[in-house]
Short mmCIF file of C-alpha atoms in Angstrom, two decimals:
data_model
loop_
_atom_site.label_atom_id
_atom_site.label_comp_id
_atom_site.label_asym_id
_atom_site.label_seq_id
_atom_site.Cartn_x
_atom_site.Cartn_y
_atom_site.Cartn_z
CA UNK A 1171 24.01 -10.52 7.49
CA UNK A 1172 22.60 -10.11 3.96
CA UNK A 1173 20.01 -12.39 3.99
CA UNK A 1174 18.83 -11.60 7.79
CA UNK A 1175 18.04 -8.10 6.69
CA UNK A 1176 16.13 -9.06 3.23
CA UNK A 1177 14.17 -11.29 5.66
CA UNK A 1178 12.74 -8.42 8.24
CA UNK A 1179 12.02 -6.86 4.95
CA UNK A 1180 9.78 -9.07 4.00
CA UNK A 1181 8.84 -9.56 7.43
CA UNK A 1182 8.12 -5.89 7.70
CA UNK A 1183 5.86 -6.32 4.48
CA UNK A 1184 4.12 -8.95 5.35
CA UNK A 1185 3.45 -7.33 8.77
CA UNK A 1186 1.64 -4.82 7.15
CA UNK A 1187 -0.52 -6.59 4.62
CA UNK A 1188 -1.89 -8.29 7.89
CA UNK A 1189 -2.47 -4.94 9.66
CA UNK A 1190 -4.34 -3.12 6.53
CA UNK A 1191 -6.21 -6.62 6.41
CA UNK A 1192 -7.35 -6.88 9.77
CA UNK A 1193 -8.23 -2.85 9.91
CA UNK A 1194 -11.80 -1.79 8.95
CA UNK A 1195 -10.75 1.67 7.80
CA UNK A 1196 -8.79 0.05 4.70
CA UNK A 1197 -12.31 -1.07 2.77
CA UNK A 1198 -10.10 -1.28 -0.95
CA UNK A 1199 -7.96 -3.82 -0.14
CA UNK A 1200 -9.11 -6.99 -2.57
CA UNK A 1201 -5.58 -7.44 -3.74
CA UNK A 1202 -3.91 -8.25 -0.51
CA UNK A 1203 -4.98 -11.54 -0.14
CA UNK A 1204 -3.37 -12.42 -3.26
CA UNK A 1205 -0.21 -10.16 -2.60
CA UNK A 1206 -0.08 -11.51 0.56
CA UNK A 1207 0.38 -14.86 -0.85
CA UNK A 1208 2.50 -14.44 -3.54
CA UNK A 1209 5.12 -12.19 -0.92
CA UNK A 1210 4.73 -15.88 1.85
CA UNK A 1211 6.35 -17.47 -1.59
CA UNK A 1212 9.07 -15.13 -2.46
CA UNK A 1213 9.99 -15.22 1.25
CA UNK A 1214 9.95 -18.92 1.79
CA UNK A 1215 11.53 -18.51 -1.41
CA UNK A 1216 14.10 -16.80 -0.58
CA UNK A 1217 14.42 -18.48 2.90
CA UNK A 1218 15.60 -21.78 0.92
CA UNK A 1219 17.69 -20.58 -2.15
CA UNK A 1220 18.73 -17.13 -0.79
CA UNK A 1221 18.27 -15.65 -3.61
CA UNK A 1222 15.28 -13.22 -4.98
CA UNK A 1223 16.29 -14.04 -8.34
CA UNK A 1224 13.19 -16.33 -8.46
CA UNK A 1225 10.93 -13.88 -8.23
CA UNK A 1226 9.46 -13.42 -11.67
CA UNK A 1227 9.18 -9.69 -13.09
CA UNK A 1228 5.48 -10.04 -13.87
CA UNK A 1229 4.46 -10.92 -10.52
CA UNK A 1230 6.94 -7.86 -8.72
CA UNK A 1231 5.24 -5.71 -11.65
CA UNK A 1232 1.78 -7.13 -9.95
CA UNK A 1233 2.34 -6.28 -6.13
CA UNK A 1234 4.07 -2.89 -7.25
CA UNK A 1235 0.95 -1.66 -9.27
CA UNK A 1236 -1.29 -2.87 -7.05
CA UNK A 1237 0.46 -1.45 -3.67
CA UNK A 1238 0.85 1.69 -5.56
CA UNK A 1239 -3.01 1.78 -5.90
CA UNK A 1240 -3.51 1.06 -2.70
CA UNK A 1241 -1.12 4.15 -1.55
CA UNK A 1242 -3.01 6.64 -3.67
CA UNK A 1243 -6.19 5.30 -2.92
CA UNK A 1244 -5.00 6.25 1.24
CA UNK A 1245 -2.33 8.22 1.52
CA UNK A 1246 -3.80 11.42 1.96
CA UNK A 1247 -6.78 9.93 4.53
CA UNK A 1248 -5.01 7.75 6.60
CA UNK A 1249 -4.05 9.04 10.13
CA UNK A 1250 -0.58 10.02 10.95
CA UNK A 1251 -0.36 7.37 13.72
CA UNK A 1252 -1.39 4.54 11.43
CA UNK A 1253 -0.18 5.25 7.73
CA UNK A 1254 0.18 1.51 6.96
CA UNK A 1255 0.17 2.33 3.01
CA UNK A 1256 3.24 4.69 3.44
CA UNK A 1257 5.19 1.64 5.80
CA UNK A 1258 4.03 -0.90 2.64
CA UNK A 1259 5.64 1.00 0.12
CA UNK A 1260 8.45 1.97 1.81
CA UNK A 1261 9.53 -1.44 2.35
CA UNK A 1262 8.51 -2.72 -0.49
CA UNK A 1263 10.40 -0.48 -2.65
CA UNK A 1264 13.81 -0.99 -0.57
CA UNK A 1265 12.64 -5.41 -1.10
CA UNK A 1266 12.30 -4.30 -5.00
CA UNK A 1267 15.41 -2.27 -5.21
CA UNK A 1268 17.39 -5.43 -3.42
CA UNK A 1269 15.90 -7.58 -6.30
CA UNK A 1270 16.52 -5.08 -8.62
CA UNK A 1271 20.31 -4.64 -7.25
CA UNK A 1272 20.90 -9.05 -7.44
CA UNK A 1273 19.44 -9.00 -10.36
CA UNK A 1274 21.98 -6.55 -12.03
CA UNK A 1275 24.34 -8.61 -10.69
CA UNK A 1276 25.21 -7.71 -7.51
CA UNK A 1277 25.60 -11.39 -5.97
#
């Protein structure tokens, strides 16, 4: 049960990268490419060794800052209906609080 919901989470993520990607109205968005890829190796990752212990703290640092950006840079303009920055940090922070939590320990 564990695993299946780490996987919509990065599902979810990855679901969004591609949305912000495909949508004109996101024009800063040079990173996600890169975060995209590096989130496809976590999760194949993770698909193989169930674990997110392999994810190393300098890349997570990476995708945080740079989703972070990306939520200030939009937050405030984006419409209601859309708010794809909100959706990527929100489930990106609940995918780096269940590293966090194995990490520490907790498997």
């Amino acid at each position: 049960m564990e695993q299946d919901r780490v996987c919509v989470l990065f599902k979810n993520v990855l679901d969004i990268i591609n949305l912000i990607l495909q949508d004109d109205f996101y024009t800063q968005k040079e990173s996600l490419p890169d975060i995209k890829i590096k989130v496809l190796n976590w999760y194949d990752d993770y698909k193989q060794n169930s674990t997110l212990k392999n994810i190393s703290v300098v890349e997570l640092e990476y995708v945080d800052f740079e989703i972070i950006d990306l939520f200030d840079n939009y937050i405030v303009i984006e419409s209601v209906k859309q708010n794809y920055v909100e959706r990527l940090s929100y489930y990106f922070s609940i995918l780096k609080k269940e590293w966090k939590s194995e990490m520490l320990g907790r498997k």
